[in-house]
PDB file of C-alpha atoms and ligand atoms in Angstrom:
ATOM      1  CA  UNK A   1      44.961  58.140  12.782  1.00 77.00           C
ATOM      2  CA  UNK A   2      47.651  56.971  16.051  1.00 90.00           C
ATOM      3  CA  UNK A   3      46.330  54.597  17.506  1.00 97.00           C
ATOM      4  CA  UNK A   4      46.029  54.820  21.642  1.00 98.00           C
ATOM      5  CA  UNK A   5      47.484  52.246  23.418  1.00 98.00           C
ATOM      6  CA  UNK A   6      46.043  50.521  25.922  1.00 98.00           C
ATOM      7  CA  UNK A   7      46.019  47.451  28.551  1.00 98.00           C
ATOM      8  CA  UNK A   8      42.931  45.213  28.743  1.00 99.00           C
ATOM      9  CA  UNK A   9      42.102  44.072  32.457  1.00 98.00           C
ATOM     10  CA  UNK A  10      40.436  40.997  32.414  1.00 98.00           C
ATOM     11  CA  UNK A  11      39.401  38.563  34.986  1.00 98.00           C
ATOM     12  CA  UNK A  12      37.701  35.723  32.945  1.00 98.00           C
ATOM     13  CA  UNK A  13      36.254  34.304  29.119  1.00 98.00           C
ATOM     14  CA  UNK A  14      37.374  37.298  27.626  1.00 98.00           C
ATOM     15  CA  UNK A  15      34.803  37.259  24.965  1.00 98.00           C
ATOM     16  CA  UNK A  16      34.815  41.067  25.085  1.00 98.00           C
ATOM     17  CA  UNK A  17      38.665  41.722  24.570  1.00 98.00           C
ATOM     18  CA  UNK A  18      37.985  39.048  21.418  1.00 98.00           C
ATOM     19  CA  UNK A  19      35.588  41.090  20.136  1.00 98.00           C
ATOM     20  CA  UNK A  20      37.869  44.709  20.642  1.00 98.00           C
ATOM     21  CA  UNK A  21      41.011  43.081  18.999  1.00 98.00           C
ATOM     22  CA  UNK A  22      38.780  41.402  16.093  1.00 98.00           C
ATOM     23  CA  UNK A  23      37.413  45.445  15.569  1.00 98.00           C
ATOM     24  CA  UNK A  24      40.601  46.422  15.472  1.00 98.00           C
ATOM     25  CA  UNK A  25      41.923  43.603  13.237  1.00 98.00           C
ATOM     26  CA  UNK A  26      38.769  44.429  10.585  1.00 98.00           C
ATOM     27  CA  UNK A  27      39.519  48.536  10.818  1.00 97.00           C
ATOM     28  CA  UNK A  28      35.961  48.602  12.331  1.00 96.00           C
ATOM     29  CA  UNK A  29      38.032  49.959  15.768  1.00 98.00           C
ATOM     30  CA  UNK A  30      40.814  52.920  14.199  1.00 97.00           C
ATOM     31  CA  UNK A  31      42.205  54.303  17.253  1.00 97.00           C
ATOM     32  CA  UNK A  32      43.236  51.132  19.481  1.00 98.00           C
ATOM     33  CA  UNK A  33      46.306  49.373  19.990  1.00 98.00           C
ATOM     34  CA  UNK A  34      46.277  46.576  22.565  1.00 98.00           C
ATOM     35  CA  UNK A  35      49.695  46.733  23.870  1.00 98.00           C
ATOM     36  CA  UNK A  36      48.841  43.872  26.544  1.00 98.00           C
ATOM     37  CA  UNK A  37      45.899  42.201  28.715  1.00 98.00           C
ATOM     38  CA  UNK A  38      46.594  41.778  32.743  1.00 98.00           C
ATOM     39  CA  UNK A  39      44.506  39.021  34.632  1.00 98.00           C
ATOM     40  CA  UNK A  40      44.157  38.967  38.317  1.00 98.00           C
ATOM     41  CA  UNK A  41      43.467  35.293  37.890  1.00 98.00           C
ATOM     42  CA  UNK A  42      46.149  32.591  36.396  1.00 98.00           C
ATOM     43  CA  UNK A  43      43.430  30.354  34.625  1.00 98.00           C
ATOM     44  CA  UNK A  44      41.672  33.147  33.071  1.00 98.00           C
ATOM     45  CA  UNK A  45      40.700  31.952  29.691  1.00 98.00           C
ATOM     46  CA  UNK A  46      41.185  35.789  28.323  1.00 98.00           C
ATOM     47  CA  UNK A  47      45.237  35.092  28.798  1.00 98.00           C
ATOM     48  CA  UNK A  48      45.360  32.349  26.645  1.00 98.00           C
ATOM     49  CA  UNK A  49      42.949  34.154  24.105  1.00 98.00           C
ATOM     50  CA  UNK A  50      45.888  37.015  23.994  1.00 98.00           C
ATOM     51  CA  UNK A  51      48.584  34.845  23.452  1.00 98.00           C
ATOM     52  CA  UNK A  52      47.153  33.191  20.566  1.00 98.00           C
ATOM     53  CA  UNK A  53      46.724  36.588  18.916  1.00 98.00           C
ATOM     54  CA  UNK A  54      49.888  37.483  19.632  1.00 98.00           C
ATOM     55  CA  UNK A  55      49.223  40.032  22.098  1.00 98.00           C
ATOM     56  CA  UNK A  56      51.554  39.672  25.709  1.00 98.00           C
ATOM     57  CA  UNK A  57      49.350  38.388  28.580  1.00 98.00           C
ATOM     58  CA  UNK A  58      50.220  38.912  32.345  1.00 98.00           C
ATOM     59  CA  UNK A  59      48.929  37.350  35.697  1.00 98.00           C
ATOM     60  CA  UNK A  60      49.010  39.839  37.749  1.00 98.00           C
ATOM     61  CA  UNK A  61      48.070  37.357  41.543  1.00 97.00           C
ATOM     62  CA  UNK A  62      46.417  39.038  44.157  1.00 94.00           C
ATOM     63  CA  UNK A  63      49.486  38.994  47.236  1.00 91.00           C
ATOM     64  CA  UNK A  64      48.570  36.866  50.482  1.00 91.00           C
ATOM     65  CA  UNK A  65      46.847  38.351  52.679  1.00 89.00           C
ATOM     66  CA  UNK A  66      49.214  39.639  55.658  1.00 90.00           C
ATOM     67  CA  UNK A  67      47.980  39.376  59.536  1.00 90.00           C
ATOM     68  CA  UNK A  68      45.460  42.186  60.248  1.00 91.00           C
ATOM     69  CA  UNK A  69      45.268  43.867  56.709  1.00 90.00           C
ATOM     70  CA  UNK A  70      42.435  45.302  55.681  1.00 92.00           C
ATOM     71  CA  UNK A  71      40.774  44.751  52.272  1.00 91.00           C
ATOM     72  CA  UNK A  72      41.242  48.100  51.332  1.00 93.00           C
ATOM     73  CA  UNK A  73      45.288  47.420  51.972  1.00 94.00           C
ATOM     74  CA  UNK A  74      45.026  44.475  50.160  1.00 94.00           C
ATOM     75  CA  UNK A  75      43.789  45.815  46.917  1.00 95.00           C
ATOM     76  CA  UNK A  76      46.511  48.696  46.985  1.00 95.00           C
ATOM     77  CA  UNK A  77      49.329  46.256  47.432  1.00 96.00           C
ATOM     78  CA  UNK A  78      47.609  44.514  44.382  1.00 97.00           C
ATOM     79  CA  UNK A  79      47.029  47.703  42.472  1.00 98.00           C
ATOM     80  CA  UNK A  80      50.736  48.426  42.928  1.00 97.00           C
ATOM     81  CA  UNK A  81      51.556  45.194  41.123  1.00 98.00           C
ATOM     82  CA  UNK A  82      48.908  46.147  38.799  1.00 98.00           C
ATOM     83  CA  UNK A  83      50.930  49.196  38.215  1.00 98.00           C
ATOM     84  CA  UNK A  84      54.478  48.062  37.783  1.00 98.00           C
ATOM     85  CA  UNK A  85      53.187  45.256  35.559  1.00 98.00           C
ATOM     86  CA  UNK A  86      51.057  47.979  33.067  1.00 98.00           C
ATOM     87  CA  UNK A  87      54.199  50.449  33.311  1.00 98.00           C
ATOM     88  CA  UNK A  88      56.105  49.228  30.838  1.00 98.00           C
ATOM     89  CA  UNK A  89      53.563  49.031  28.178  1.00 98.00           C
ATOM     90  CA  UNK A  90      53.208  52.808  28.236  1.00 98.00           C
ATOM     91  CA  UNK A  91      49.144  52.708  28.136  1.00 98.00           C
ATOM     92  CA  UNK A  92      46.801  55.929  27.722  1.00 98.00           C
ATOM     93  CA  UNK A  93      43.917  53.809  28.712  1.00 98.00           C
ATOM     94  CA  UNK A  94      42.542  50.835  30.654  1.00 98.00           C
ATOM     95  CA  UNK A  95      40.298  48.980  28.842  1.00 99.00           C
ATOM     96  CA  UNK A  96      38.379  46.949  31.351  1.00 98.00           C
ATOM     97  CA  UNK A  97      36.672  43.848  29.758  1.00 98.00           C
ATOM     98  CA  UNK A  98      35.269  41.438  32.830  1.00 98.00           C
ATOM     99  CA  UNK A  99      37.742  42.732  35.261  1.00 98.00           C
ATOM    100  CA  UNK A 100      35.987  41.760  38.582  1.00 96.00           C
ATOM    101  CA  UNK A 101      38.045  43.898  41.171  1.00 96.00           C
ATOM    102  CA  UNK A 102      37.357  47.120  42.136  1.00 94.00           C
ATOM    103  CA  UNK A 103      40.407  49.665  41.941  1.00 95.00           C
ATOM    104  CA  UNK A 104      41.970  51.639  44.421  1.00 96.00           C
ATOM    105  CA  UNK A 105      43.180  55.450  44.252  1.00 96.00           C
ATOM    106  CA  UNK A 106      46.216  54.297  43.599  1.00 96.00           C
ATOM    107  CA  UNK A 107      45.170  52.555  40.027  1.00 96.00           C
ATOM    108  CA  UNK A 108      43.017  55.647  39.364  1.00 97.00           C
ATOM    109  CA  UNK A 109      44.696  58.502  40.243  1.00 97.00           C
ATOM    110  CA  UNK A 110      47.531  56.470  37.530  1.00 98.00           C
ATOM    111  CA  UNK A 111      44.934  57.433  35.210  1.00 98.00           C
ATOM    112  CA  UNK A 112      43.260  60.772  35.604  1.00 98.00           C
ATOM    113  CA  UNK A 113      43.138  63.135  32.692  1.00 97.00           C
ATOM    114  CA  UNK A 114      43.758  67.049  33.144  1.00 96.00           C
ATOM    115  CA  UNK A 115      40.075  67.034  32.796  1.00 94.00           C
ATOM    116  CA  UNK A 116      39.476  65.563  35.854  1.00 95.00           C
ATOM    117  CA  UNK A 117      38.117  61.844  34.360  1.00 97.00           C
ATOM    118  CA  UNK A 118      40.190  58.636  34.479  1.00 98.00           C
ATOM    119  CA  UNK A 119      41.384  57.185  31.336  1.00 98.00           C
ATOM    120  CA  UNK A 120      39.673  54.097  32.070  1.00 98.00           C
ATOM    121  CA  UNK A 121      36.560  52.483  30.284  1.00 98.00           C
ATOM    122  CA  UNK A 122      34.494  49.792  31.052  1.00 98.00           C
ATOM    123  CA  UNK A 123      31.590  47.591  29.998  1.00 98.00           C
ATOM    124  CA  UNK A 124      28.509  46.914  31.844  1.00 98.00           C
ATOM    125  CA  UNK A 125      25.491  44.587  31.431  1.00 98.00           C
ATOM    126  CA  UNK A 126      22.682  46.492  32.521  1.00 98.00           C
ATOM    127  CA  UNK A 127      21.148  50.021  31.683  1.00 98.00           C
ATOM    128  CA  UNK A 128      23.213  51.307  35.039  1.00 98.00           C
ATOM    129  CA  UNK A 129      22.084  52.673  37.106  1.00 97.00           C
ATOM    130  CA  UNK A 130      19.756  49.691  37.489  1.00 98.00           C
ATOM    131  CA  UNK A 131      21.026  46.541  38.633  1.00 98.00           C
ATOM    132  CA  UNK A 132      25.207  47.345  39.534  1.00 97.00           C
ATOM    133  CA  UNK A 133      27.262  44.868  40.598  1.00 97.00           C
ATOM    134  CA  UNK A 134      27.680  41.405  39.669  1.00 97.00           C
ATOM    135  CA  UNK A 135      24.947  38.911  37.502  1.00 98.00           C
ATOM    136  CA  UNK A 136      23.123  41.713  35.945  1.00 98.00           C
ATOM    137  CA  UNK A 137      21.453  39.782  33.215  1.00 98.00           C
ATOM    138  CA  UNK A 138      20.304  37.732  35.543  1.00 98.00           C
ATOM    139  CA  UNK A 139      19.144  40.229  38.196  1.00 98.00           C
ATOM    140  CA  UNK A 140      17.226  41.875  35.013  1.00 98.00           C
ATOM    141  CA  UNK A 141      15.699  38.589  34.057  1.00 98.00           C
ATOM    142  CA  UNK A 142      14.551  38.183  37.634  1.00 98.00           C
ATOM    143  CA  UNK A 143      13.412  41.764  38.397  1.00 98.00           C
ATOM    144  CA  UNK A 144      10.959  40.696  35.218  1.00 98.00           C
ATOM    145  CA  UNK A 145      12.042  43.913  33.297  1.00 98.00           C
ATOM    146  CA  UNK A 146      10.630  43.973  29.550  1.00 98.00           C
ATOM    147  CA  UNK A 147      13.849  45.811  28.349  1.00 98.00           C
ATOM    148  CA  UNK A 148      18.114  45.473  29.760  1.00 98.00           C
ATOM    149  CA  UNK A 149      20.866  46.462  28.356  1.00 98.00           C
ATOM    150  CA  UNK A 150      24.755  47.288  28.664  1.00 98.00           C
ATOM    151  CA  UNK A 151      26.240  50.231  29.177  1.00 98.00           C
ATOM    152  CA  UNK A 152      29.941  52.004  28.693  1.00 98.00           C
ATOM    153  CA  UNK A 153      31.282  54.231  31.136  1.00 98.00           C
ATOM    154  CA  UNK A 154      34.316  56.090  32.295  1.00 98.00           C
ATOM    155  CA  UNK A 155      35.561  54.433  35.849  1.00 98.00           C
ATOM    156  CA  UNK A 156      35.469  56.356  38.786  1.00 96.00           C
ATOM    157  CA  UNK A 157      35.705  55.971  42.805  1.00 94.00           C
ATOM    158  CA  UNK A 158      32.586  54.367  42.799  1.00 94.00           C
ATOM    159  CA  UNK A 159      31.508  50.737  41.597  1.00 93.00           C
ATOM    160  CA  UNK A 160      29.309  51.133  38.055  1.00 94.00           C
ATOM    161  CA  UNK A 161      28.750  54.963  38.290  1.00 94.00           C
ATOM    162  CA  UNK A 162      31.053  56.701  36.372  1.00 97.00           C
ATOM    163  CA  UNK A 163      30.101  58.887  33.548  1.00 98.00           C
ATOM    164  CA  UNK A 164      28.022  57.389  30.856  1.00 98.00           C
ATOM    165  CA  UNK A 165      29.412  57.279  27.483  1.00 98.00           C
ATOM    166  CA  UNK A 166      26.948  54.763  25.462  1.00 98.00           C
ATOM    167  CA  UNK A 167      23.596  52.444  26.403  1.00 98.00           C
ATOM    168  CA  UNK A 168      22.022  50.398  24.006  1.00 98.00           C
ATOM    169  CA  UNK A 169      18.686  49.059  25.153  1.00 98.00           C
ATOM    170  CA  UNK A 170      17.307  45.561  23.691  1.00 98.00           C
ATOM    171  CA  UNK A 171      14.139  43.785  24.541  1.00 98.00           C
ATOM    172  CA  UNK A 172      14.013  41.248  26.677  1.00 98.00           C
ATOM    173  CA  UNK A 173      10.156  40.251  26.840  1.00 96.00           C
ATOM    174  CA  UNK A 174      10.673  36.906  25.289  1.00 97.00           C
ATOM    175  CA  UNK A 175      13.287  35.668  27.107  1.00 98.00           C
ATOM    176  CA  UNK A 176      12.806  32.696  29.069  1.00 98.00           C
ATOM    177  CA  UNK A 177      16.298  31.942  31.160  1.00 98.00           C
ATOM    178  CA  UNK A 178      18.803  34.531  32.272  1.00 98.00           C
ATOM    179  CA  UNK A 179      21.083  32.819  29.845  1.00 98.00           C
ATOM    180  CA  UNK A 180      19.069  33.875  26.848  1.00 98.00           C
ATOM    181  CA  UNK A 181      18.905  37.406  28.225  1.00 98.00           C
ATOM    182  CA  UNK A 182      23.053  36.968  28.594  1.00 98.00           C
ATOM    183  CA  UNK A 183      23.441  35.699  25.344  1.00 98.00           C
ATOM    184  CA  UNK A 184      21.251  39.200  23.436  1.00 98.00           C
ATOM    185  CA  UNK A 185      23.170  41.228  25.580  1.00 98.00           C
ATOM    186  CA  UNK A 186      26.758  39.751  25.079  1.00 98.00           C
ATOM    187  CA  UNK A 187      25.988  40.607  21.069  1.00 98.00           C
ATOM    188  CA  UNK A 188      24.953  43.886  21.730  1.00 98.00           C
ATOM    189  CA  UNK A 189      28.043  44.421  24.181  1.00 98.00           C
ATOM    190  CA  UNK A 190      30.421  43.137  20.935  1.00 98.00           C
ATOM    191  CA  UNK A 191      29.264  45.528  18.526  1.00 98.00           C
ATOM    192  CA  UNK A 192      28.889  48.225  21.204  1.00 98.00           C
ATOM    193  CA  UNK A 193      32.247  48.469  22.847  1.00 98.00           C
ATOM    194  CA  UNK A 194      34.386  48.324  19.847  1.00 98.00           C
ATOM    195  CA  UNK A 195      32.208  51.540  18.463  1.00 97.00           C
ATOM    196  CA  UNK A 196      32.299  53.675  21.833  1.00 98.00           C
ATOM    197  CA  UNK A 197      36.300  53.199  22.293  1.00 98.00           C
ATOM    198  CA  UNK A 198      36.500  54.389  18.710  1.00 97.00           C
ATOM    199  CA  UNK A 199      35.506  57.827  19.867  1.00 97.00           C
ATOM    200  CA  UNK A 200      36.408  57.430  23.642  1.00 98.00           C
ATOM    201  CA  UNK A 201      40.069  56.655  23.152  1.00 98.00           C
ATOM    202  CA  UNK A 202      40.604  60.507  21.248  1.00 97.00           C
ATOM    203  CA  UNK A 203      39.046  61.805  24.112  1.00 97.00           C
ATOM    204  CA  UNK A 204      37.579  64.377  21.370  1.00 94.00           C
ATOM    205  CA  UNK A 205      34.447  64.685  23.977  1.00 96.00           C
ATOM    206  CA  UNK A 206      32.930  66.794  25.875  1.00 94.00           C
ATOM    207  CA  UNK A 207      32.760  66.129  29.718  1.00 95.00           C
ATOM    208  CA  UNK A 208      28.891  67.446  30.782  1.00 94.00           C
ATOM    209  CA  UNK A 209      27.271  68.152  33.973  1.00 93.00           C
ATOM    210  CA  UNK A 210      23.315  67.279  34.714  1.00 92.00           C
ATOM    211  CA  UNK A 211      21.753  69.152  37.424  1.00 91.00           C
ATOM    212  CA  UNK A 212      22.851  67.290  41.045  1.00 92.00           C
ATOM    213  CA  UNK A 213      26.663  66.974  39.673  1.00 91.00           C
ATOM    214  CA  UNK A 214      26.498  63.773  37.547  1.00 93.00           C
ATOM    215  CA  UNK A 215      28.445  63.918  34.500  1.00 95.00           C
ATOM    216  CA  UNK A 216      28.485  61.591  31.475  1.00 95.00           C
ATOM    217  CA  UNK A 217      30.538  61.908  28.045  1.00 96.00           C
ATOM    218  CA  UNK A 218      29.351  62.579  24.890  1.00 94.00           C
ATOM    219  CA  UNK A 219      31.038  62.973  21.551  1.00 92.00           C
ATOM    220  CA  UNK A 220      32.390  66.457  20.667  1.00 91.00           C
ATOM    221  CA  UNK A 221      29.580  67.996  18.745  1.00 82.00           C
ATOM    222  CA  UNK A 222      27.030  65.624  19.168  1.00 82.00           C
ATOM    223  CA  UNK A 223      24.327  67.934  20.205  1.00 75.00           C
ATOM    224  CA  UNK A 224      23.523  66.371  23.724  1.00 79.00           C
TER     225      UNK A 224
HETATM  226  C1  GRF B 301      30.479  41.022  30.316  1.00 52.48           C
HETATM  227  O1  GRF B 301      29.107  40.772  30.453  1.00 52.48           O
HETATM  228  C2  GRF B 301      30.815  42.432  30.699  1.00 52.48           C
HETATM  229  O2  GRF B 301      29.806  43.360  30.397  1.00 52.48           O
HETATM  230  C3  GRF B 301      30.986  42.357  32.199  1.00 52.48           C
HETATM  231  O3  GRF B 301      31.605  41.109  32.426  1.00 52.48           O
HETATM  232  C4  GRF B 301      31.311  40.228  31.328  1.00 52.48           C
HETATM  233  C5  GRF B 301      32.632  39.803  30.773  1.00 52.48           C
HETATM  234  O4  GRF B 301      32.497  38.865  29.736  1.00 52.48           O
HETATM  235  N1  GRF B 301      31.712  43.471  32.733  1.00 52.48           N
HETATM  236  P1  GRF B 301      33.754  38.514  28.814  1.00 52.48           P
HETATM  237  O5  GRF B 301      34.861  38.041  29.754  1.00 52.48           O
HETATM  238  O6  GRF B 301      34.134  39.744  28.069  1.00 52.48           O
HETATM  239  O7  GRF B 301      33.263  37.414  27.930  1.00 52.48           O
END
């Protein structure tokens, strides 16, 4: 099988990209090469992670904010950067693990397949779409839910709500922190991630519409 290549964005631990390049070291993740991970933030522990491996590491800083710019100008210039820094690795895919900035057009559009989605994956830690956003272990844990989980999904223009490729649920009723709820779903988002790019990455899926437009991703053949 070729492997796809692909750039890991990262913002922090990195415990996710560990557990993608340790699939991919085993032969548990075929169709993955990780041709680099980006960080919008210099003391990212994920850099240093990717070094050790082997694997080239970039900061990528966010630019200074210039008099009267607007956030949304702000995140382009940094997207650019972005951009000429992922160039010359020649990716097919993002692979976002912990990347805590939302993308522009510019980043997307980079992306976007003939088939109209965006070659860019992501990891969440929630069933979405309950609790988007940021601390969603903890907002489950709070909410008093009996069951969270993570889910993987195709980016798109808007924060956590692109389509679904894979939730796995766990049970959460015995739980008594947010931390122990974090540390079940961190497992569960090792195993699962590695599995979904495995078939994401061909792109050997089919693309579905649900009645009121959403669409989510399901393996070709899989019978959903
Ligand atoms: C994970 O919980 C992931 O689902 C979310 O951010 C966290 C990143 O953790 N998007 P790590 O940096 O991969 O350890």
């Amino acid at each position: 099988m070729k492997r796809v290549p692909v750039v890991v964005l990262a913002s922090g631990r990195g415990s996710n990209f560990e557990a993608v390049a340790r699939a991919i070291d085993e032969g548990v993740l075929r169709s993955a090469q990780i041709a680099a991970v980006l960080s919008d933030r210099a003391e990212a522990p994920v850099l240093e992670k990717a070094k050790r491996l082997g694997i080239p590491a970039l900061h990528v800083p966010l630019p200074a904010t210039q008099t009267g710019e607007k956030k949304k100008q702000l995140r382009e210039r940094h997207d650019r950067a972005m951009l000429d820094a992922i160039r010359p690795f020649a990716p097919r895919f993002l692979v976002l693990a912990g990347y805590m900035r939302m993308m522009s057009p510019l980043l997307l559009e980079a992306f976007k397949s003939e088939r109209g989605y965006h070659r860019i994956v992501n990891i969440h830690p929630s069933l979405l779409p309950s609790f988007p956003g940021i601390h969603s272990y903890a907002q489950a844990f709070r909410h008093g839910v009996h069951v969270a989980g993570v889910t993987v999904h195709l980016v798109n223009h808007e924060m956590d709500s692109g389509p679904i490729c894979a939730q796995k649920a766990f049970a959460i009723d015995q739980c008594e922190t947010a931390d122990e709820v974090e540390k079940l779903g961190l497992a569960v988002e090792h195993e699962l991630y590695p599995r979904t790019l495995q078939w994401v990455l061909t792109e050997d899926f089919d693309l579905k519409e649900r009645e009121g437009g959403r669409l989510f991703v399901c393996p070709r053949g899989s019978g959903r």
